[in-house]
Short mmCIF file of C-alpha atoms and ligand atoms in Angstrom, two decimals:
data_model
loop_
_atom_site.label_atom_id
_atom_site.label_comp_id
_atom_site.label_asym_id
_atom_site.label_seq_id
_atom_site.Cartn_x
_atom_site.Cartn_y
_atom_site.Cartn_z
CA MET A 1 1.98 -38.62 5.76
CA LEU A 2 4.23 -37.27 8.23
CA PHE A 3 3.45 -33.65 7.52
CA GLU A 4 0.21 -32.73 8.93
CA PRO A 5 0.60 -34.14 12.43
CA CYS A 6 3.95 -32.76 12.48
CA LEU A 7 1.89 -28.75 11.50
CA ILE A 8 -0.42 -29.26 14.20
CA VAL A 9 2.50 -30.52 16.97
CA ALA A 10 4.86 -27.20 15.49
CA ARG A 11 1.26 -25.23 15.77
CA PHE A 12 0.25 -26.19 19.75
CA PHE A 13 4.27 -25.20 20.48
CA ILE A 14 4.76 -22.05 18.21
CA PHE A 15 1.64 -20.30 18.29
CA GLY A 16 0.24 -21.60 21.21
CA GLY A 17 1.38 -18.98 23.07
CA ILE A 18 -0.11 -16.33 21.40
CA MET A 19 -3.44 -17.64 20.84
CA SER A 20 -3.83 -18.39 24.55
CA MET A 21 -3.40 -14.14 24.54
CA LEU A 22 -6.67 -14.35 22.17
CA PRO A 23 -10.17 -14.01 23.39
CA GLN A 24 -12.66 -16.93 22.61
CA ASN A 25 -13.80 -16.05 19.65
CA MET A 26 -10.36 -15.46 18.30
CA GLN A 27 -9.13 -19.02 19.13
CA SER A 28 -11.47 -20.93 16.60
CA ARG A 29 -9.41 -20.75 13.54
CA SER A 30 -6.98 -23.66 13.03
CA ASP A 31 -4.73 -21.59 10.44
CA LEU A 32 -1.26 -21.30 11.27
CA LEU A 33 -0.99 -16.84 11.94
CA PRO A 34 1.36 -15.19 10.30
CA VAL A 35 2.76 -13.44 13.29
CA SER A 36 3.28 -14.46 16.79
CA PRO A 37 3.00 -11.33 18.99
CA GLY A 38 4.78 -12.73 21.27
CA GLU A 39 7.82 -13.09 19.34
CA ILE A 40 8.02 -9.71 17.88
CA SER A 41 7.59 -8.88 21.95
CA ARG A 42 10.88 -10.76 22.80
CA LEU A 43 12.62 -9.58 19.68
CA GLN A 44 11.81 -6.27 20.48
CA ASP A 45 13.03 -6.27 24.29
CA ASP A 46 16.51 -7.91 23.46
CA ALA A 47 17.44 -5.32 20.27
CA ALA A 48 20.07 -3.64 21.38
CA PRO A 49 20.74 -0.72 20.05
CA PHE A 50 23.57 0.19 17.22
CA ARG A 51 26.44 1.77 17.85
CA ARG A 52 27.58 4.16 14.99
CA ARG A 53 30.41 1.85 13.29
CA GLU A 54 28.21 -0.71 13.43
CA ALA A 55 25.70 0.58 12.03
CA PHE A 56 27.67 1.84 9.11
CA SER A 57 29.13 -1.31 7.94
CA LEU A 58 25.66 -3.29 8.09
CA LEU A 59 23.96 0.22 6.04
CA ALA A 60 26.47 -0.35 3.49
CA SER A 61 26.16 -4.00 3.34
CA LEU A 62 22.35 -3.79 2.10
CA SER A 63 21.04 -4.24 -1.34
CA PRO A 64 17.64 -5.22 -2.55
CA LYS A 65 18.97 -8.70 -2.64
CA ARG A 66 20.55 -8.37 1.29
CA ARG A 67 17.67 -6.98 3.10
CA LEU A 68 17.94 -6.19 6.48
CA SER A 69 16.89 -8.97 8.45
CA LEU A 70 14.35 -9.22 11.55
CA PRO A 71 16.89 -8.42 14.35
CA GLU A 72 18.37 -5.84 12.32
CA ALA A 73 15.81 -3.87 11.72
CA ALA A 74 14.33 -4.04 15.79
CA ARG A 75 18.20 -3.18 16.85
CA LEU A 76 17.66 -0.11 14.03
CA LEU A 77 14.50 0.85 15.17
CA ALA A 78 16.70 0.73 18.45
CA THR A 79 18.95 3.48 17.61
CA GLY A 80 18.53 6.73 18.27
CA ASP A 81 22.31 7.91 16.75
CA PRO A 82 20.76 10.72 14.04
CA MET A 83 23.71 10.27 12.02
CA VAL A 84 22.72 6.41 11.80
CA TRP A 85 19.07 7.21 10.51
CA GLU A 86 21.13 9.81 7.91
CA THR A 87 22.97 6.77 6.42
CA ALA A 88 19.63 5.00 6.59
CA ALA A 89 18.08 7.13 4.79
CA GLY A 90 20.50 7.48 1.96
CA MET A 91 20.86 3.47 1.71
CA ALA A 92 17.09 3.34 1.77
CA ARG A 93 17.00 6.03 -0.78
CA ALA A 94 19.85 4.00 -3.20
CA VAL A 95 17.87 1.03 -2.43
CA ARG A 96 14.11 1.98 -3.79
CA GLU A 97 16.50 3.38 -7.03
CA GLU A 98 17.98 0.33 -7.46
CA VAL A 99 14.69 -1.41 -7.84
CA PHE A 100 12.84 1.20 -9.31
CA GLY A 101 15.00 3.66 -10.47
CA ARG A 102 13.59 7.53 -10.44
CA ARG A 103 9.59 6.33 -10.96
CA ILE A 104 7.30 7.23 -8.16
CA VAL A 105 3.85 5.39 -9.21
CA LEU A 106 0.61 8.01 -9.17
CA PHE A 107 -2.70 6.11 -7.43
CA ALA A 108 -5.93 7.78 -6.57
CA PRO A 109 -8.71 5.68 -4.04
CA LEU A 110 -12.07 5.37 -5.57
CA TYR A 111 -14.45 4.80 -2.39
CA LEU A 112 -17.29 2.91 -3.23
CA SER A 113 -19.29 2.76 -0.07
CA ASN A 114 -19.08 3.97 3.69
CA GLU A 115 -21.98 1.55 4.71
CA CYS A 116 -19.98 -0.57 7.66
CA GLY A 117 -21.24 -3.33 10.12
CA ASN A 118 -17.84 -2.93 12.22
CA ASN A 119 -17.42 0.14 14.93
CA CYS A 120 -13.68 0.30 14.43
CA LEU A 121 -13.21 3.48 17.07
CA TYR A 122 -10.42 5.23 14.40
CA CYS A 123 -13.45 5.30 11.49
CA GLY A 124 -15.79 7.87 10.10
CA PHE A 125 -17.53 5.09 8.62
CA ARG A 126 -18.42 2.96 11.37
CA LYS A 127 -21.57 1.82 12.61
CA ASP A 128 -22.58 3.85 15.45
CA ASN A 129 -21.77 6.63 13.27
CA ARG A 130 -25.81 7.91 13.54
CA GLU A 131 -24.16 11.24 11.99
CA ALA A 132 -22.85 9.66 8.80
CA GLY A 133 -24.24 10.43 5.43
CA ARG A 134 -24.50 7.39 3.83
CA ILE A 135 -23.50 6.22 0.52
CA THR A 136 -23.48 3.45 -1.57
CA LEU A 137 -22.10 3.84 -5.30
CA SER A 138 -23.91 1.84 -8.10
CA PRO A 139 -21.83 0.26 -10.29
CA GLU A 140 -22.76 2.89 -13.16
CA HIS A 141 -21.58 5.84 -10.30
CA ALA A 142 -18.45 4.05 -9.80
CA VAL A 143 -17.93 3.82 -13.58
CA ARG A 144 -19.00 7.74 -13.51
CA GLU A 145 -16.42 8.34 -10.79
CA ALA A 146 -13.54 6.69 -12.46
CA ARG A 147 -14.44 8.56 -16.02
CA PHE A 148 -13.59 11.88 -14.27
CA LEU A 149 -10.05 10.36 -12.53
CA GLU A 150 -9.42 8.93 -16.08
CA ARG A 151 -9.50 12.36 -17.62
CA LYS A 152 -7.33 13.15 -14.58
CA GLY A 153 -4.73 10.77 -16.37
CA PHE A 154 -5.21 7.86 -13.56
CA HIS A 155 -4.92 4.41 -15.18
CA ARG A 156 -5.29 2.73 -12.45
CA LEU A 157 -7.03 2.54 -8.86
CA LEU A 158 -7.77 1.56 -5.59
CA LEU A 159 -11.16 0.66 -4.81
CA VAL A 160 -12.41 1.65 -1.19
CA SER A 161 -15.11 0.25 0.73
CA GLY A 162 -16.82 -0.08 4.08
CA GLU A 163 -17.86 -3.80 5.22
CA HIS A 164 -21.82 -4.65 5.01
CA PRO A 165 -22.99 -7.67 4.56
CA GLY A 166 -25.53 -7.56 1.58
CA LYS A 167 -24.63 -4.00 0.24
CA THR A 168 -20.11 -4.39 0.01
CA ASP A 169 -19.97 -7.89 -0.36
CA ALA A 170 -17.47 -9.92 -3.28
CA GLY A 171 -20.87 -9.93 -6.04
CA TYR A 172 -21.00 -5.95 -5.32
CA ILE A 173 -17.67 -5.02 -5.24
CA ALA A 174 -17.15 -7.42 -8.50
CA ASP A 175 -19.96 -6.11 -10.36
CA VAL A 176 -17.78 -2.49 -10.45
CA LEU A 177 -15.17 -4.27 -11.79
CA ARG A 178 -16.07 -5.45 -14.29
CA ALA A 179 -18.33 -2.34 -14.99
CA ILE A 180 -15.59 0.22 -14.84
CA TYR A 181 -13.26 -2.39 -16.96
CA ARG A 182 -16.04 -2.03 -19.01
CA GLY A 183 -17.13 1.63 -19.07
CA THR A 184 -13.42 3.20 -19.03
CA GLY A 185 -9.46 2.59 -19.96
CA MET A 186 -8.90 1.92 -16.49
CA ARG A 187 -6.02 -0.24 -17.12
CA ILE A 188 -5.40 -2.00 -13.40
CA LEU A 189 -7.84 -1.61 -10.27
CA HIS A 190 -6.65 -2.74 -7.12
CA VAL A 191 -9.20 -3.54 -3.63
CA ASN A 192 -8.91 -2.30 -0.23
CA ALA A 193 -12.21 -4.21 1.80
CA ALA A 194 -12.61 -6.81 4.22
CA PRO A 195 -10.95 -9.93 4.85
CA MET A 196 -13.55 -12.38 2.83
CA PRO A 197 -13.38 -16.66 2.28
CA GLU A 198 -11.48 -17.84 -0.40
CA GLU A 199 -14.12 -18.11 -2.14
CA GLU A 200 -15.13 -14.45 -2.53
CA LEU A 201 -12.00 -13.50 -2.92
CA ARG A 202 -11.38 -15.36 -6.32
CA LEU A 203 -14.39 -14.28 -7.04
CA LEU A 204 -13.14 -10.56 -7.09
CA ARG A 205 -9.75 -11.83 -8.30
CA GLU A 206 -11.57 -13.30 -12.08
CA ALA A 207 -13.29 -9.60 -12.02
CA GLY A 208 -10.07 -8.30 -12.14
CA ALA A 209 -8.70 -7.39 -9.19
CA GLY A 210 -4.95 -6.58 -9.57
CA VAL A 211 -3.02 -6.48 -5.69
CA TYR A 212 -5.78 -7.10 -2.46
CA GLN A 213 -5.11 -4.71 0.14
CA VAL A 214 -5.79 -5.47 4.01
CA PHE A 215 -4.74 -3.43 6.87
CA GLN A 216 -4.26 -5.24 10.10
CA GLU A 217 -4.60 -2.46 11.38
CA THR A 218 -2.55 -3.20 14.86
CA TYR A 219 -0.58 -6.85 15.09
CA HIS A 220 -1.21 -6.75 19.02
CA PRO A 221 -4.16 -8.32 20.02
CA GLU A 222 -5.06 -6.50 22.55
CA THR A 223 -5.26 -3.49 22.02
CA TYR A 224 -6.65 -5.19 18.47
CA ARG A 225 -9.91 -5.77 20.51
CA ALA A 226 -10.13 -2.40 22.12
CA MET A 227 -10.18 -0.44 18.74
CA HIS A 228 -13.44 -3.21 17.41
CA PRO A 229 -15.85 -3.82 19.29
CA SER A 230 -17.73 -5.34 17.39
CA GLY A 231 -18.67 -6.54 14.02
CA PRO A 232 -16.87 -9.26 12.18
CA LYS A 233 -13.52 -7.17 12.63
CA ALA A 234 -13.90 -8.61 16.02
CA ASP A 235 -11.66 -11.41 14.28
CA PHE A 236 -8.18 -10.57 14.87
CA ALA A 237 -7.53 -14.03 13.46
CA TRP A 238 -9.69 -13.69 10.57
CA ARG A 239 -8.26 -10.78 9.42
CA LEU A 240 -4.19 -11.80 10.23
CA THR A 241 -4.94 -15.33 8.25
CA CYS A 242 -6.51 -12.78 4.90
CA MET A 243 -3.54 -12.96 3.13
CA ASP A 244 -3.37 -16.46 2.84
CA ARG A 245 -6.90 -17.15 1.84
CA ALA A 246 -5.98 -14.21 -1.15
CA MET A 247 -3.09 -16.50 -2.55
CA ARG A 248 -5.17 -19.23 -2.77
CA ALA A 249 -8.18 -17.86 -4.62
CA GLY A 250 -5.37 -17.24 -7.19
CA PHE A 251 -4.01 -13.16 -5.89
CA ARG A 252 -0.42 -12.94 -7.31
CA ASP A 253 0.00 -9.72 -5.46
CA VAL A 254 -1.49 -8.11 -2.35
CA GLY A 255 -1.08 -5.20 0.24
CA ILE A 256 -0.19 -5.18 3.64
CA GLY A 257 0.32 -2.39 6.60
CA ALA A 258 -0.27 -1.22 10.05
CA LEU A 259 -2.71 1.84 10.93
CA LEU A 260 0.03 3.97 12.71
CA GLY A 261 -1.04 5.67 15.76
CA LEU A 262 -2.89 2.99 17.34
CA TYR A 263 0.38 1.01 19.31
CA ASP A 264 4.17 1.35 19.58
CA TYR A 265 5.41 1.46 15.55
CA ARG A 266 7.88 -0.15 16.65
CA PHE A 267 5.66 -3.64 17.86
CA GLU A 268 4.29 -2.94 14.87
CA VAL A 269 7.00 -2.30 11.91
CA LEU A 270 8.12 -5.88 13.08
CA SER A 271 5.10 -7.66 12.81
CA VAL A 272 4.41 -6.44 9.23
CA ILE A 273 8.27 -6.91 8.42
CA ARG A 274 7.69 -10.51 9.75
CA HIS A 275 4.37 -10.67 8.08
CA ALA A 276 5.44 -9.97 4.81
CA GLU A 277 8.81 -12.13 5.16
CA SER A 278 5.79 -14.74 5.94
CA LEU A 279 4.58 -14.59 2.45
CA ARG A 280 7.48 -14.77 1.01
CA GLU A 281 8.29 -18.01 2.93
CA ALA A 282 4.84 -19.83 2.08
CA TYR A 283 4.03 -18.39 -1.44
CA GLY A 284 7.53 -16.74 -2.93
CA THR A 285 6.19 -13.37 -3.02
CA PHE A 286 7.24 -10.45 -0.73
CA PRO A 287 3.81 -8.07 -0.26
CA HIS A 288 3.54 -6.30 -3.36
CA THR A 289 2.96 -3.12 -1.51
CA ILE A 290 3.02 -1.57 2.26
CA SER A 291 1.37 1.35 3.36
CA VAL A 292 1.79 3.34 6.16
CA PRO A 293 -1.65 4.61 6.92
CA ARG A 294 -1.35 7.21 10.42
CA PHE A 295 -4.10 7.87 12.59
CA LYS A 296 -6.26 11.20 11.68
CA ARG A 297 -9.38 12.11 13.65
CA ALA A 298 -12.14 11.40 11.91
CA PHE A 299 -15.73 12.77 11.24
CA GLY A 300 -18.16 10.95 14.40
CA SER A 301 -15.21 8.64 15.77
CA PRO A 302 -14.83 8.53 19.55
CA LEU A 303 -11.16 8.13 18.82
CA ARG A 304 -10.14 11.97 18.86
CA GLU A 305 -6.14 11.55 19.40
CA ALA A 306 -4.04 8.67 18.20
CA PRO A 307 -3.12 6.85 21.47
CA ARG A 308 0.77 5.90 20.68
CA PRO A 309 1.10 8.65 18.83
CA VAL A 310 4.03 8.47 15.48
CA SER A 311 5.40 12.04 14.93
CA ASP A 312 6.88 12.88 11.60
CA ASP A 313 10.17 11.98 12.47
CA GLU A 314 9.39 8.51 13.44
CA PHE A 315 7.10 8.34 10.41
CA GLU A 316 10.49 9.12 8.09
CA LYS A 317 12.32 6.32 9.91
CA ILE A 318 9.62 3.93 9.67
CA VAL A 319 9.59 4.37 5.23
CA ILE A 320 13.42 3.66 5.63
CA VAL A 321 12.91 0.38 7.88
CA TYR A 322 10.49 -1.13 5.37
CA ARG A 323 12.21 0.05 2.25
CA LEU A 324 15.59 -2.11 3.46
CA SER A 325 13.34 -4.83 4.97
CA VAL A 326 11.23 -5.57 1.87
CA PRO A 327 13.05 -3.94 -0.87
CA THR A 328 10.86 -4.81 -3.39
CA ALA A 329 7.73 -3.56 -1.77
CA GLY A 330 5.71 -0.51 -3.23
CA ILE A 331 5.72 1.59 -0.16
CA VAL A 332 2.60 3.97 -0.45
CA VAL A 333 2.42 6.60 1.79
CA THR A 334 -1.15 8.36 1.11
CA THR A 335 -3.02 11.64 1.32
CA ARG A 336 -3.54 11.32 5.10
CA GLU A 337 0.00 13.26 5.67
CA PRO A 338 1.08 16.63 5.10
CA ALA A 339 2.43 18.06 1.47
CA ALA A 340 6.13 18.86 3.08
CA LEU A 341 6.14 15.56 4.63
CA ARG A 342 4.75 13.87 1.42
CA ASP A 343 7.55 15.85 -0.46
CA ARG A 344 10.48 14.34 1.55
CA VAL A 345 10.08 10.84 1.39
CA LEU A 346 10.51 10.70 -1.72
CA ASP A 347 14.03 10.88 -0.81
CA ILE A 348 14.22 8.20 1.53
CA GLY A 349 12.56 5.49 -0.40
CA ALA A 350 8.55 5.72 -0.22
CA SER A 351 7.60 4.37 -4.45
CA GLN A 352 4.02 5.06 -4.51
CA ILE A 353 1.32 8.29 -3.99
CA SER A 354 -1.54 8.95 -4.30
CA ALA A 355 -2.77 12.49 -5.44
CA GLY A 356 -6.27 15.00 -5.69
CA SER A 357 -7.95 11.78 -3.55
CA LYS A 358 -11.41 11.96 -1.80
CA THR A 359 -12.67 9.79 0.93
CA ASP A 360 -16.47 10.25 0.15
CA PRO A 361 -18.34 8.09 -1.68
CA GLY A 362 -19.07 9.79 -5.07
CA GLY A 363 -16.76 12.67 -3.79
CA TYR A 364 -15.17 13.26 -7.41
CA GLU A 365 -18.31 14.28 -9.14
CA GLU A 366 -20.32 15.71 -6.39
CA GLY A 367 -16.26 18.42 -6.43
CA VAL A 368 -17.84 19.75 -2.73
CA ARG A 369 -16.20 18.00 0.03
CA ARG A 370 -19.10 16.55 2.54
CA VAL A 371 -17.64 16.00 5.88
CA ASP A 372 -19.88 13.90 7.02
CA SER A 373 -19.51 11.51 4.40
CA GLU A 374 -15.42 10.97 4.71
CA GLN A 375 -13.58 8.13 6.14
CA PHE A 376 -11.01 10.70 7.85
CA GLU A 377 -9.68 13.89 7.69
CA LEU A 378 -7.36 14.32 4.61
CA ASP A 379 -3.96 16.75 4.12
CA ASP A 380 -2.68 16.82 1.30
CA THR A 381 -5.42 18.82 -0.57
CA ARG A 382 -2.72 19.69 -3.58
CA PRO A 383 -4.34 18.72 -6.88
CA VAL A 384 -2.71 16.23 -9.28
CA GLU A 385 -0.58 18.78 -11.90
CA GLU A 386 0.43 19.70 -8.71
CA ILE A 387 1.68 16.86 -7.37
CA ILE A 388 3.29 15.63 -10.76
CA ARG A 389 4.84 19.01 -11.16
CA MET A 390 6.31 18.67 -7.35
CA ILE A 391 7.25 14.82 -8.45
CA LEU A 392 9.65 16.15 -11.56
CA GLY A 393 10.65 19.27 -9.16
CA ARG A 394 12.78 16.55 -7.17
CA GLY A 395 13.92 14.73 -10.47
CA TYR A 396 11.16 11.91 -10.39
CA LEU A 397 9.09 10.77 -12.68
CA PRO A 398 5.80 10.68 -12.17
CA SER A 399 4.51 6.72 -13.52
CA LEU A 400 1.06 6.26 -14.55
CA CYS A 401 2.39 2.90 -15.72
CA THR A 402 0.51 -0.69 -15.16
CA SER A 403 2.66 -2.51 -17.11
CA CYS A 404 3.64 -5.29 -15.25
CA TYR A 405 -0.15 -6.15 -14.27
CA ARG A 406 -0.95 -6.78 -17.53
CA ARG A 407 2.48 -8.76 -18.51
CA ASN A 408 2.36 -11.06 -15.95
CA ARG A 409 5.42 -9.56 -13.98
CA THR A 410 3.79 -10.10 -10.44
CA GLY A 411 3.90 -12.13 -7.36
CA ASP A 412 7.10 -14.54 -7.41
CA ALA A 413 8.53 -13.72 -10.79
CA PHE A 414 8.22 -9.65 -9.31
CA THR A 415 9.93 -10.44 -5.96
CA GLU A 416 13.09 -12.26 -8.42
CA MET A 417 13.16 -9.96 -11.33
CA ALA A 418 13.01 -6.44 -8.33
CA ALA A 419 15.38 -8.12 -6.98
CA ASP A 420 17.51 -8.74 -9.72
CA GLY A 421 17.37 -4.96 -10.30
CA GLN A 422 14.98 -5.75 -13.54
CA ILE A 423 12.51 -4.33 -13.24
CA ARG A 424 13.93 -0.67 -13.34
CA GLY A 425 15.09 -1.31 -17.32
CA PHE A 426 11.47 -1.68 -17.92
CA CYS A 427 9.91 0.88 -15.39
CA LEU A 428 11.98 3.93 -17.06
CA PRO A 429 10.97 3.80 -20.67
CA ASN A 430 7.00 2.81 -19.08
CA ALA A 431 6.95 5.45 -17.29
CA LEU A 432 8.12 7.97 -19.79
CA LEU A 433 6.09 6.44 -22.06
CA THR A 434 2.93 6.92 -19.53
CA LEU A 435 4.39 10.62 -18.73
CA ALA A 436 3.91 11.53 -22.35
CA GLU A 437 1.11 9.80 -23.10
CA TYR A 438 -0.45 12.39 -19.83
CA ALA A 439 1.63 15.21 -21.74
CA VAL A 440 0.07 14.63 -24.90
CA SER A 441 -4.10 15.65 -23.45
CA ALA A 442 -2.48 17.82 -20.60
CA GLY A 443 -4.92 21.07 -21.10
CA ASP A 444 -1.86 22.90 -19.27
CA PRO A 445 0.87 24.25 -22.08
CA ARG A 446 3.60 24.63 -19.01
CA LEU A 447 3.07 21.12 -17.27
CA ARG A 448 2.77 19.72 -20.72
CA ASP A 449 6.20 21.22 -21.95
CA GLU A 450 7.93 20.61 -18.38
CA CYS A 451 6.94 16.81 -18.63
CA LEU A 452 7.80 16.30 -22.23
CA ALA A 453 11.20 18.12 -21.21
CA ALA A 454 11.55 15.26 -18.57
CA VAL A 455 10.77 12.65 -21.06
CA ARG A 456 13.64 14.49 -23.81
CA GLU A 457 15.67 14.21 -20.36
CA GLY A 458 14.57 10.19 -19.98
CA LYS A 459 15.08 9.51 -23.42
CA GLU A 460 18.74 10.08 -22.74
CA GLU A 461 18.84 7.82 -19.86
CA MET A 462 17.58 5.15 -22.10
CA GLU A 463 21.26 5.43 -24.66
CA GLY A 464 22.50 2.14 -24.36
CA SER A 465 19.85 0.11 -23.16
CA ILE A 466 18.15 -2.90 -25.45
CA LEU A 467 14.95 -1.17 -25.40
CA ALA A 468 16.27 2.13 -26.42
CA GLU A 469 15.39 1.18 -30.64
CA ALA A 470 12.30 0.09 -29.40
CA PHE A 471 10.75 3.16 -27.00
CA GLU A 472 11.95 5.68 -29.64
CA ARG A 473 8.82 4.06 -31.82
CA MET A 474 6.77 3.75 -29.46
CA LEU A 475 7.51 6.81 -28.03
CA SER A 476 7.19 8.97 -31.66
CA ARG A 477 3.34 6.74 -31.41
CA VAL A 478 2.45 8.56 -28.34
CA LEU A 479 3.35 11.73 -29.12
CA ALA A 480 1.50 11.08 -32.26
CA GLY A 481 -1.38 10.39 -29.97
CA GLU A 482 -1.66 6.50 -29.86
CA LYS A 483 -2.16 5.26 -26.32
CA ASP A 484 -1.10 2.52 -23.83
CA LEU A 485 1.97 0.93 -25.04
CA TYR A 486 3.94 -0.34 -22.72
CA PHE A 487 6.71 -2.98 -22.66
N1 SAM B 1 -12.92 -1.44 5.39
C1 SAM B 1 -12.00 -2.00 4.76
C2 SAM B 1 -11.64 -2.36 6.36
O1 SAM B 1 -11.35 -1.98 7.52
O2 SAM B 1 -10.30 -2.77 6.00
C3 SAM B 1 -11.30 -1.22 4.01
C4 SAM B 1 -11.29 -0.51 4.08
S1 SAM B 1 -10.66 0.85 5.23
C5 SAM B 1 -11.93 1.88 4.55
C6 SAM B 1 -9.27 1.11 4.38
C7 SAM B 1 -8.31 1.67 6.22
O3 SAM B 1 -8.21 3.11 6.64
C8 SAM B 1 -8.58 1.38 6.98
O4 SAM B 1 -8.36 -0.37 6.68
C9 SAM B 1 -7.59 1.39 8.34
O5 SAM B 1 -6.49 1.48 8.14
C10 SAM B 1 -7.65 3.51 7.35
N2 SAM B 1 -8.44 4.04 8.51
C11 SAM B 1 -9.56 4.04 8.65
N3 SAM B 1 -9.71 5.17 9.94
C12 SAM B 1 -8.85 5.76 9.95
C13 SAM B 1 -8.43 6.96 10.32
N4 SAM B 1 -8.92 7.67 11.29
N5 SAM B 1 -7.22 7.07 9.93
C14 SAM B 1 -5.81 7.27 8.96
N6 SAM B 1 -6.65 6.13 8.76
C15 SAM B 1 -8.21 5.72 8.72
FE1 SF4 B 2 -15.34 0.08 8.67
FE2 SF4 B 2 -13.13 -0.23 7.15
FE3 SF4 B 2 -13.90 1.98 8.72
FE4 SF4 B 2 -13.48 -0.07 10.28
S1 SF4 B 2 -11.91 1.01 9.17
S2 SF4 B 2 -15.46 1.13 10.15
S3 SF4 B 2 -14.09 -2.22 8.79
S4 SF4 B 2 -14.91 1.01 6.63
#
């Protein structure tokens, strides 16, 4: 009985400050905001750089269970000492390996529609871009795109869409989800689309969406207002509370992130970490993924340069801080980034990468680049086969695995198991089984041999594991042509 009035009082005192910073149309929401920009600014102002010794002893104490706290992350971000960052990079790599072992998840985005009612200054899909070639795939067309990606070896896709009332609503995305599950062998489909009301998110969940991803773009209200001048996306609080609605709608896993380059990256990184913590406090689970999209120039968008550019060096620091602060999250680096940087971040904590991507709807089947339909320019255009070879060459295992979603190792169960180092025990055999499955049908005999050599090496690593015998049996079946075997 006392709970509700207490919440109202707390909301008044804790969030009154930010709410008064927001324009009138943003003050209408009654939900508690999960991140307080005022609190983040204060944290930044108070953060003293670490002295070298202090940093070394803190970094040495970190593990999947002992994460970097928010004030510690603020202090690390304020530290310039290259030796501290070198040590932090090594620690980020160690923590990633304790959680996930050597596996690097591969996925591809499938763009469904570039029609949009919003006007985000940075995006080629924005409503006022009159030169954009607009396309919304029918569910049948989306199935053809998914089949193309399936032939490339992908079993998990991220469906991406603009926000257009009537054309890309929840009913449409749910139809596409069902059509792809029915018409292809895709094993899990995630979604990156607009923030929606709870009942619409439930529709997507029921149609089989795995992770719901929404990036806040910027957690800084004034920059947010400037970047999103019109359309439903202008509502900062509606976007910031989307993950709470997704959780209430039955999603067990969500993905968050900030679009780097719009505002001070330190502020954005601390806000993302705070957002992650608030999800953990409210729902028992950290976000499943944290993405690090960085501004890229987009055809027909008025923002030609990032207002607050993030250098490659800073990008690497961001990956390190996310890994140490939210050890169980998949840190996602997309083909927006240059090849050399994508290769490097595998050594400092990134755990998921896209490959062979297109950002124009229908672009996979079509095969020719349609600049006027793309969301933004891509940098790493290497084909999937080359990315697989690169991952193997750096001593990691490319993973096409989807088993955690299908064995209910999701949400709070995943977070607990990952922090306890138990997920890694599944990652190795599952990554090896999917790699063996990929090798069996690989067109290029040299690549097949390289994959099989990595499988054999991994098999030796499995010796002594309680899953070793079952793994050997399953591996023989996969090598004989059976598909989709997993723990
Ligand atoms: N339309 C939905 C939305 O905005 O949330 C979802 C899909 S949007 C196509 C996916 C993400 O692409 C956005 O959240 C934004 O972070 C990112 N993005 C948009 N324009 C970009 C650009 N020029 N460079 C890099 N990333 C961009
Ligand atoms: Fe539309 Fe999303 Fe692009 Fe904004 S970022 S214009 S909402 S597709």
